[in-house]
PDB file of C-alpha atoms in Angstrom:
ATOM      1  CA  MET A  45     102.650 168.170 174.414  1.00 89.00           C
ATOM      2  CA  THR A  46     101.247 164.557 175.635  1.00 92.00           C
ATOM      3  CA  ALA A  47     104.048 164.159 177.800  1.00 94.00           C
ATOM      4  CA  GLY A  48     104.088 168.007 178.914  1.00 95.00           C
ATOM      5  CA  ARG A  49     100.412 168.223 179.642  1.00 95.00           C
ATOM      6  CA  GLN A  50     101.253 165.142 182.362  1.00 96.00           C
ATOM      7  CA  LEU A  51     104.142 165.668 183.817  1.00 97.00           C
ATOM      8  CA  PHE A  52     103.523 169.560 183.912  1.00 97.00           C
ATOM      9  CA  GLY A  53      99.708 168.588 185.264  1.00 96.00           C
ATOM     10  CA  ALA A  54     101.315 166.052 187.649  1.00 96.00           C
ATOM     11  CA  ARG A  55     104.578 167.858 189.596  1.00 96.00           C
ATOM     12  CA  GLY A  56     104.135 170.983 188.382  1.00 96.00           C
ATOM     13  CA  PHE A  57     106.516 173.401 185.833  1.00 97.00           C
ATOM     14  CA  ALA A  58     109.306 174.021 188.709  1.00 97.00           C
ATOM     15  CA  ALA A  59     109.696 170.208 188.948  1.00 97.00           C
ATOM     16  CA  THR A  60     109.416 169.004 185.835  1.00 97.00           C
ATOM     17  CA  SER A  61     112.717 169.654 183.239  1.00 95.00           C
ATOM     18  CA  VAL A  62     113.216 169.431 179.743  1.00 95.00           C
ATOM     19  CA  GLU A  63     115.020 165.897 180.317  1.00 95.00           C
ATOM     20  CA  ASP A  64     111.915 164.455 182.035  1.00 96.00           C
ATOM     21  CA  ILE A  65     109.571 166.001 179.317  1.00 95.00           C
ATOM     22  CA  ALA A  66     112.266 164.107 176.343  1.00 95.00           C
ATOM     23  CA  ARG A  67     112.137 160.864 178.089  1.00 95.00           C
ATOM     24  CA  GLU A  68     108.775 161.025 178.556  1.00 94.00           C
ATOM     25  CA  ALA A  69     107.837 162.313 175.068  1.00 94.00           C
ATOM     26  CA  ARG A  70     110.668 159.249 173.961  1.00 94.00           C
ATOM     27  CA  VAL A  71     112.656 161.851 172.273  1.00 94.00           C
ATOM     28  CA  THR A  72     116.122 163.489 172.422  1.00 92.00           C
ATOM     29  CA  THR A  73     116.045 166.925 174.392  1.00 92.00           C
ATOM     30  CA  GLY A  74     117.879 168.051 171.162  1.00 92.00           C
ATOM     31  CA  ALA A  75     114.559 166.746 169.390  1.00 92.00           C
ATOM     32  CA  LEU A  76     112.476 168.668 172.067  1.00 92.00           C
ATOM     33  CA  TYR A  77     114.889 171.889 171.430  1.00 91.00           C
ATOM     34  CA  HIS A  78     113.795 171.619 167.812  1.00 91.00           C
ATOM     35  CA  HIS A  79     110.640 172.314 168.543  1.00 92.00           C
ATOM     36  CA  PHE A  80     110.607 174.533 171.313  1.00 94.00           C
ATOM     37  CA  PRO A  81     113.001 176.579 172.794  1.00 94.00           C
ATOM     38  CA  THR A  82     112.634 176.411 176.662  1.00 94.00           C
ATOM     39  CA  LYS A  83     110.894 174.532 178.457  1.00 96.00           C
ATOM     40  CA  ALA A  84     108.469 177.788 179.280  1.00 96.00           C
ATOM     41  CA  ALA A  85     107.707 177.463 175.951  1.00 96.00           C
ATOM     42  CA  VAL A  86     106.964 173.917 176.243  1.00 96.00           C
ATOM     43  CA  PHE A  87     104.375 174.799 179.449  1.00 97.00           C
ATOM     44  CA  GLU A  88     102.822 177.798 176.941  1.00 97.00           C
ATOM     45  CA  SER A  89     102.155 174.767 174.390  1.00 96.00           C
ATOM     46  CA  VAL A  90     100.235 172.922 177.163  1.00 97.00           C
ATOM     47  CA  PHE A  91      98.462 175.847 178.335  1.00 97.00           C
ATOM     48  CA  GLU A  92      97.382 177.064 175.287  1.00 95.00           C
ATOM     49  CA  GLN A  93      95.790 173.181 174.571  1.00 95.00           C
ATOM     50  CA  VAL A  94      93.915 173.088 178.504  1.00 96.00           C
ATOM     51  CA  HIS A  95      92.605 176.141 177.479  1.00 92.00           C
ATOM     52  CA  SER A  96      91.468 175.324 174.160  1.00 92.00           C
ATOM     53  CA  ASP A  97      90.072 171.969 175.616  1.00 94.00           C
ATOM     54  CA  LEU A  98      87.950 174.404 178.595  1.00 93.00           C
ATOM     55  CA  MET A  99      86.622 176.327 176.021  1.00 90.00           C
ATOM     56  CA  ALA A 100      85.471 173.518 173.878  1.00 92.00           C
ATOM     57  CA  ALA A 101      83.402 171.732 177.484  1.00 93.00           C
ATOM     58  CA  SER A 102      82.408 175.753 177.930  1.00 91.00           C
ATOM     59  CA  LEU A 103      80.263 175.521 174.950  1.00 88.00           C
ATOM     60  CA  ARG A 104      79.320 171.993 174.833  1.00 92.00           C
ATOM     61  CA  ALA A 105      77.627 172.987 178.572  1.00 92.00           C
ATOM     62  CA  ALA A 106      76.232 176.548 177.040  1.00 88.00           C
ATOM     63  CA  GLY A 107      74.820 174.931 173.906  1.00 87.00           C
ATOM     64  CA  GLN A 108      72.016 173.430 176.676  1.00 87.00           C
ATOM     65  CA  ALA A 109      71.091 176.665 177.996  1.00 87.00           C
ATOM     66  CA  THR A 110      67.828 178.172 177.473  1.00 87.00           C
ATOM     67  CA  ASP A 111      68.727 182.055 177.249  1.00 83.00           C
ATOM     68  CA  ALA A 112      72.110 183.609 177.672  1.00 80.00           C
ATOM     69  CA  ILE A 113      72.688 184.271 181.646  1.00 84.00           C
ATOM     70  CA  GLY A 114      72.389 180.322 181.298  1.00 86.00           C
ATOM     71  CA  LEU A 115      75.003 180.274 178.829  1.00 87.00           C
ATOM     72  CA  LEU A 116      77.077 182.269 181.099  1.00 90.00           C
ATOM     73  CA  THR A 117      76.377 180.529 183.921  1.00 91.00           C
ATOM     74  CA  ALA A 118      77.094 177.022 182.125  1.00 92.00           C
ATOM     75  CA  GLY A 119      80.225 177.995 180.465  1.00 92.00           C
ATOM     76  CA  PHE A 120      81.365 179.307 183.153  1.00 94.00           C
ATOM     77  CA  GLY A 121      80.297 176.117 185.308  1.00 95.00           C
ATOM     78  CA  ALA A 122      82.395 174.537 182.680  1.00 95.00           C
ATOM     79  CA  PHE A 123      85.195 175.825 183.429  1.00 95.00           C
ATOM     80  CA  LEU A 124      84.640 175.492 187.810  1.00 97.00           C
ATOM     81  CA  ASP A 125      83.948 171.591 187.068  1.00 97.00           C
ATOM     82  CA  ALA A 126      87.550 171.248 185.381  1.00 97.00           C
ATOM     83  CA  MET A 127      89.009 173.242 188.315  1.00 97.00           C
ATOM     84  CA  LEU A 128      88.387 169.803 190.027  1.00 97.00           C
ATOM     85  CA  GLU A 129      91.181 168.727 188.197  1.00 96.00           C
ATOM     86  CA  PRO A 130      94.079 169.097 190.102  1.00 94.00           C
ATOM     87  CA  GLU A 131      96.354 168.629 186.112  1.00 96.00           C
ATOM     88  CA  VAL A 132      94.175 171.836 185.145  1.00 96.00           C
ATOM     89  CA  GLN A 133      94.198 173.034 188.293  1.00 95.00           C
ATOM     90  CA  ARG A 134      98.173 173.108 188.054  1.00 96.00           C
ATOM     91  CA  ILE A 135      98.394 174.440 184.785  1.00 97.00           C
ATOM     92  CA  VAL A 136      95.730 177.096 184.321  1.00 96.00           C
ATOM     93  CA  VAL A 137      95.341 178.668 187.942  1.00 95.00           C
ATOM     94  CA  THR A 138      98.756 177.511 189.849  1.00 95.00           C
ATOM     95  CA  ASP A 139     101.605 177.980 187.477  1.00 97.00           C
ATOM     96  CA  GLY A 140     100.013 179.693 184.179  1.00 96.00           C
ATOM     97  CA  PRO A 141     100.112 183.284 185.862  1.00 95.00           C
ATOM     98  CA  ALA A 142     103.840 182.336 187.202  1.00 96.00           C
ATOM     99  CA  VAL A 143     105.194 180.484 184.515  1.00 97.00           C
ATOM    100  CA  LEU A 144     104.089 182.973 181.319  1.00 97.00           C
ATOM    101  CA  GLY A 145     103.673 186.243 183.382  1.00 96.00           C
ATOM    102  CA  LEU A 146     100.561 187.992 184.336  1.00 94.00           C
ATOM    103  CA  ALA A 147     100.261 189.926 180.961  1.00 96.00           C
ATOM    104  CA  ARG A 148     100.876 186.717 178.446  1.00 96.00           C
ATOM    105  CA  PHE A 149      98.681 184.636 181.251  1.00 95.00           C
ATOM    106  CA  ILE A 150      95.853 187.379 180.427  1.00 94.00           C
ATOM    107  CA  GLU A 151      96.516 187.761 176.573  1.00 94.00           C
ATOM    108  CA  LEU A 152      96.142 183.782 176.225  1.00 93.00           C
ATOM    109  CA  ASP A 153      93.336 183.317 178.999  1.00 89.00           C
ATOM    110  CA  GLU A 154      91.602 186.164 176.621  1.00 91.00           C
ATOM    111  CA  ARG A 155      92.304 184.315 173.417  1.00 89.00           C
ATOM    112  CA  HIS A 156      89.994 181.408 173.881  1.00 80.00           C
ATOM    113  CA  ALA A 157      86.646 182.736 175.653  1.00 87.00           C
ATOM    114  CA  PHE A 158      86.229 186.687 175.483  1.00 93.00           C
ATOM    115  CA  ALA A 159      84.934 186.927 172.255  1.00 93.00           C
ATOM    116  CA  ALA A 160      82.246 184.662 173.118  1.00 89.00           C
ATOM    117  CA  THR A 161      81.576 185.971 176.557  1.00 92.00           C
ATOM    118  CA  VAL A 162      81.416 189.238 175.190  1.00 95.00           C
ATOM    119  CA  ALA A 163      78.889 188.236 172.743  1.00 92.00           C
ATOM    120  CA  ALA A 164      76.972 186.062 175.458  1.00 90.00           C
ATOM    121  CA  ILE A 165      76.798 189.290 177.086  1.00 94.00           C
ATOM    122  CA  GLU A 166      75.739 191.023 174.983  1.00 95.00           C
ATOM    123  CA  ALA A 167      72.951 188.858 173.835  1.00 90.00           C
ATOM    124  CA  ALA A 168      72.162 188.890 177.344  1.00 92.00           C
ATOM    125  CA  ASN A 169      71.514 192.770 176.999  1.00 94.00           C
ATOM    126  CA  GLU A 170      69.737 192.956 173.686  1.00 93.00           C
ATOM    127  CA  GLY A 171      67.131 189.925 175.197  1.00 91.00           C
ATOM    128  CA  GLY A 172      66.776 192.204 177.983  1.00 92.00           C
ATOM    129  CA  LEU A 173      68.004 190.114 180.504  1.00 92.00           C
ATOM    130  CA  LEU A 174      70.997 192.122 181.539  1.00 94.00           C
ATOM    131  CA  ARG A 175      72.300 195.497 181.850  1.00 95.00           C
ATOM    132  CA  VAL A 176      75.642 195.838 181.895  1.00 96.00           C
ATOM    133  CA  PRO A 177      77.044 199.260 180.361  1.00 95.00           C
ATOM    134  CA  ASP A 178      80.150 197.773 179.239  1.00 97.00           C
ATOM    135  CA  PRO A 179      80.168 193.845 178.532  1.00 97.00           C
ATOM    136  CA  PRO A 180      84.282 193.619 177.595  1.00 97.00           C
ATOM    137  CA  THR A 181      85.152 195.156 181.373  1.00 97.00           C
ATOM    138  CA  LEU A 182      82.115 192.787 182.877  1.00 97.00           C
ATOM    139  CA  ALA A 183      83.711 189.518 180.556  1.00 96.00           C
ATOM    140  CA  ARG A 184      87.538 190.826 181.555  1.00 96.00           C
ATOM    141  CA  LEU A 185      86.207 190.896 185.563  1.00 96.00           C
ATOM    142  CA  MET A 186      84.399 187.578 185.246  1.00 95.00           C
ATOM    143  CA  PHE A 187      87.508 185.929 183.870  1.00 95.00           C
ATOM    144  CA  GLY A 188      89.164 187.266 187.004  1.00 95.00           C
ATOM    145  CA  ALA A 189      86.451 185.871 189.326  1.00 96.00           C
ATOM    146  CA  LEU A 190      87.369 182.777 187.664  1.00 95.00           C
ATOM    147  CA  THR A 191      90.754 182.653 188.145  1.00 95.00           C
ATOM    148  CA  ARG A 192      90.410 183.363 191.658  1.00 96.00           C
ATOM    149  CA  GLY A 193      87.535 180.764 192.220  1.00 97.00           C
ATOM    150  CA  GLY A 194      89.946 178.153 190.410  1.00 96.00           C
ATOM    151  CA  LEU A 195      92.607 179.205 193.239  1.00 96.00           C
ATOM    152  CA  LEU A 196      90.079 178.462 195.939  1.00 97.00           C
ATOM    153  CA  ILE A 197      88.770 175.443 194.105  1.00 97.00           C
ATOM    154  CA  ALA A 198      92.760 174.388 194.146  1.00 95.00           C
ATOM    155  CA  SER A 199      93.525 175.308 198.144  1.00 95.00           C
ATOM    156  CA  SER A 200      90.358 173.775 199.113  1.00 97.00           C
ATOM    157  CA  ALA A 201      90.182 171.125 201.702  1.00 97.00           C
ATOM    158  CA  GLU A 202      86.533 170.670 200.122  1.00 98.00           C
ATOM    159  CA  PRO A 203      86.947 171.329 196.355  1.00 97.00           C
ATOM    160  CA  GLN A 204      83.245 170.658 195.196  1.00 97.00           C
ATOM    161  CA  ALA A 205      82.056 172.232 198.258  1.00 98.00           C
ATOM    162  CA  THR A 206      84.251 175.138 197.154  1.00 98.00           C
ATOM    163  CA  ARG A 207      83.376 174.883 193.354  1.00 98.00           C
ATOM    164  CA  ASP A 208      79.727 175.073 193.864  1.00 98.00           C
ATOM    165  CA  ALA A 209      80.254 178.235 196.581  1.00 98.00           C
ATOM    166  CA  VAL A 210      81.582 179.681 193.743  1.00 97.00           C
ATOM    167  CA  ALA A 211      79.432 179.098 190.985  1.00 96.00           C
ATOM    168  CA  ALA A 212      76.738 180.102 193.285  1.00 95.00           C
ATOM    169  CA  THR A 213      78.888 183.416 193.860  1.00 95.00           C
ATOM    170  CA  LEU A 214      78.987 184.218 189.931  1.00 94.00           C
ATOM    171  CA  ARG A 215      75.452 183.535 189.158  1.00 91.00           C
ATOM    172  CA  SER A 216      74.119 186.051 192.291  1.00 92.00           C
ATOM    173  CA  MET A 217      77.178 188.716 190.609  1.00 92.00           C
ATOM    174  CA  ILE A 218      75.601 188.105 187.113  1.00 91.00           C
ATOM    175  CA  SER A 219      72.171 188.356 188.631  1.00 88.00           C
ATOM    176  CA  GLY A 220      72.555 191.531 189.738  1.00 90.00           C
ATOM    177  CA  PHE A 221      72.913 193.127 186.670  1.00 93.00           C
ATOM    178  CA  ALA A 222      69.459 191.942 185.064  1.00 89.00           C
ATOM    179  CA  ALA A 223      67.282 193.958 183.848  1.00 83.00           C
ATOM    180  CA  THR A 224      64.510 195.343 185.769  1.00 75.00           C
ATOM    181  CA  PRO A 225      61.216 196.171 184.438  1.00 56.00           C
ATOM    182  CA  GLU A 226      60.977 200.337 184.951  1.00 50.00           C
TER     183      GLU A 226
END
């Protein structure tokens, strides 16, 4: 896993061979194939590991929030911060959808963060901070925006400025659901 993450992150999926991974991991290709039937299976495991790390970072950041909107923006901000790392960019937003296929990418993407995101939106609704009629749909749309934001950061000549612009835009999008007194 470590060897796969390092190589996929540095070179990308297409430029990394099973032989490269085995050599870096100091195992035979036969041993690698004993645990992973294909290079894509190695990539999927690496993708899940990176996603798990992203979720942990998002939860740590969200732990500092004082309300449900802050929880959402802090969690999304941690994801965007990770997109400043070329290894994470390449694995999660550049190669992830192409290697895994869109349906599997979405399934894995939602596995790690969907329930927590929906819960945060529902808490904001219940706390009177937001009015979101369909929290699961908003969560899925926000995930799409985060993936596209990650691609913008990855292709930017000024990644930090782009990250900040994406974060500000996401905050504005969330604020668009702010509950207003009647």
